PDB file of C-alpha atoms in Angstrom:
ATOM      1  CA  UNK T 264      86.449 110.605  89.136  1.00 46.00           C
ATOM      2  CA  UNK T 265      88.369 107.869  87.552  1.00 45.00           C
ATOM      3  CA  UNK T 266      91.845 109.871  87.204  1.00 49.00           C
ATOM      4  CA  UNK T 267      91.615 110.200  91.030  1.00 46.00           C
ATOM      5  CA  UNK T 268      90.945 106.644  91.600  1.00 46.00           C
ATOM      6  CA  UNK T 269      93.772 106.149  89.398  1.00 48.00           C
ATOM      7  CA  UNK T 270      96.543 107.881  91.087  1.00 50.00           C
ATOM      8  CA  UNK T 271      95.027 106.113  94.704  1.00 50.00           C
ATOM      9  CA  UNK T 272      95.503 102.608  93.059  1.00 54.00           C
ATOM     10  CA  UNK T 273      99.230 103.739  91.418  1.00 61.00           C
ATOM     11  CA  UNK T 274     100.076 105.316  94.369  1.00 67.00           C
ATOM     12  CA  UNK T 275     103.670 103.721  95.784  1.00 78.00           C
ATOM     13  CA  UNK T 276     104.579 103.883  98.853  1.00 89.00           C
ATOM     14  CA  UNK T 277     108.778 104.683  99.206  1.00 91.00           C
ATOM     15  CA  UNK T 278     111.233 104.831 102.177  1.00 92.00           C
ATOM     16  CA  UNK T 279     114.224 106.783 101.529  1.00 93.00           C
ATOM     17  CA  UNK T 280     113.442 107.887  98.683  1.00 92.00           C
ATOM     18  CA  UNK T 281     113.018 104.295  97.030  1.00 91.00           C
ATOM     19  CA  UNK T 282     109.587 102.416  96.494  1.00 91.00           C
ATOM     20  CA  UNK T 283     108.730  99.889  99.269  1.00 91.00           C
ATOM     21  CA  UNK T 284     107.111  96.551  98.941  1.00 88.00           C
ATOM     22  CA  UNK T 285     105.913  94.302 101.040  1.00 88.00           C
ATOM     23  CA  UNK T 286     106.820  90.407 100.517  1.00 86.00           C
ATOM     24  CA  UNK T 287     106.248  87.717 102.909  1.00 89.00           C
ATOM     25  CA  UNK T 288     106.157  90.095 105.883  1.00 90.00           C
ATOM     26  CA  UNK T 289     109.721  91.596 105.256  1.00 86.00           C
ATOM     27  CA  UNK T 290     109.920  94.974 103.768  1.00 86.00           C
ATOM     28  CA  UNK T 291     111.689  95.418 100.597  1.00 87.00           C
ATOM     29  CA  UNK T 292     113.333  98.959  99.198  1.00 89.00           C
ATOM     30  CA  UNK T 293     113.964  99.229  95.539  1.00 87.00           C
ATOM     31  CA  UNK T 294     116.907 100.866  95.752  1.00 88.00           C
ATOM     32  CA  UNK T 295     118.627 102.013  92.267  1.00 85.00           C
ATOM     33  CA  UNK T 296     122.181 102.419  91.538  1.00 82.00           C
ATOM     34  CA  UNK T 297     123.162 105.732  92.428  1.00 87.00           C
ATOM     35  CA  UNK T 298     120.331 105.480  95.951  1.00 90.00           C
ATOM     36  CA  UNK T 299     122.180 102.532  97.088  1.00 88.00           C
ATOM     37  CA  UNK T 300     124.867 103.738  99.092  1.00 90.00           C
ATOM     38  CA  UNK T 301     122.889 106.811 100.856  1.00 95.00           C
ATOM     39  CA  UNK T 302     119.840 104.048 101.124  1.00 93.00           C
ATOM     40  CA  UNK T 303     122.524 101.739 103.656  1.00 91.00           C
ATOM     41  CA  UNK T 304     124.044 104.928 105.498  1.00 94.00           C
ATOM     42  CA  UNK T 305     120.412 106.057 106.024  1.00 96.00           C
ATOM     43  CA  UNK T 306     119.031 102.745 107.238  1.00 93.00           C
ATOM     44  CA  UNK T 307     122.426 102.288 109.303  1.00 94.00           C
ATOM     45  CA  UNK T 308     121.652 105.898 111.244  1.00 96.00           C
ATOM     46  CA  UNK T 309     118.173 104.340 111.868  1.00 95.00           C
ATOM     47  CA  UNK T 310     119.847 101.591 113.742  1.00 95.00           C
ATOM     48  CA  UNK T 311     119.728  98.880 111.229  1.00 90.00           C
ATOM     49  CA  UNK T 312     122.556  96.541 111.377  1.00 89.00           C
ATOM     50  CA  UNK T 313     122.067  93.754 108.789  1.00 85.00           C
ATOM     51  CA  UNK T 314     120.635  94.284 105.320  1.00 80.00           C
ATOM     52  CA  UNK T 315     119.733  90.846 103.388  1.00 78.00           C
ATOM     53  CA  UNK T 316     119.650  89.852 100.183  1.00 72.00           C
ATOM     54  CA  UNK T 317     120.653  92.347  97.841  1.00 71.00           C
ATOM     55  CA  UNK T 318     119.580  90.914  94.850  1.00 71.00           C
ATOM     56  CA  UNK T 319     119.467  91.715  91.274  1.00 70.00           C
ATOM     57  CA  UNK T 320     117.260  89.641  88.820  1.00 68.00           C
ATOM     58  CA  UNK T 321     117.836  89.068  84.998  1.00 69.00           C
ATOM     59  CA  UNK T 322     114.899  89.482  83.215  1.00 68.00           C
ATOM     60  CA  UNK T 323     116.361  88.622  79.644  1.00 69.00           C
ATOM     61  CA  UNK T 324     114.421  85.073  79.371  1.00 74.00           C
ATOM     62  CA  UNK T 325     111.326  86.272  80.364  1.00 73.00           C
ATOM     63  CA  UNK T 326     110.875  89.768  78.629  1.00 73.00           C
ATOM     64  CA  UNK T 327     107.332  90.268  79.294  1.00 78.00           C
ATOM     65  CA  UNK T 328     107.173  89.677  83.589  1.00 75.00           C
ATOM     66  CA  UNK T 329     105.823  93.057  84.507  1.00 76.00           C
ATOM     67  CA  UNK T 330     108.194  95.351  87.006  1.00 73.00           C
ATOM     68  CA  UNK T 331     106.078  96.996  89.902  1.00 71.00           C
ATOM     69  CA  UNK T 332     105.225 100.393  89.292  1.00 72.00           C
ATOM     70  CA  UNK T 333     107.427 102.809  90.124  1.00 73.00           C
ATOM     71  CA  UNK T 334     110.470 100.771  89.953  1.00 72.00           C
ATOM     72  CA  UNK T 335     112.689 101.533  87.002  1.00 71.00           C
ATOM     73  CA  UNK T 336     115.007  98.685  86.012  1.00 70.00           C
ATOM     74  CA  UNK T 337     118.304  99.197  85.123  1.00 70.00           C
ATOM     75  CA  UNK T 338     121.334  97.357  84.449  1.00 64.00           C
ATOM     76  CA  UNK T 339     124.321  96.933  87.042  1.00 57.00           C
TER      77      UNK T 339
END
């Protein structure tokens, strides 16, 4: 019973292939490297005409801040 509950609780929502989060009310796709241009086309045939923020974050200082799951870091 608890490996079901498990995978419910881990389970990660994704759009486009990329896991979705919500923060602060705006949806936010995890896009990684090699998603990222398909990601923009695909949002952009949806009728999406501004993406914000595309971010990356340095994690080098604080080693130990835990990623969400299903989000694989990488470097750029």
């Amino acid at each position: 019973m608890s490996d079901v509950t498990d995978t419910v609780e881990n389970a990660v929502a994704t759009q486009h292939g990329c896991p979705v989060q919500d923060s602060h009310g705006q949806q936010v796709l995890h896009a990684s490297r090699d998603q990222y241009v398909s990601v923009i086309k695909a949002l952009a045939d949806e009728g999406y005409e501004m993406c914000v923020d595309l971010t990356g974050v340095d994690y080098l200082a604080n080693p130990h801040r835990t990623i969400g799951f299903g989000i694989q870091p990488e470097r750029f």
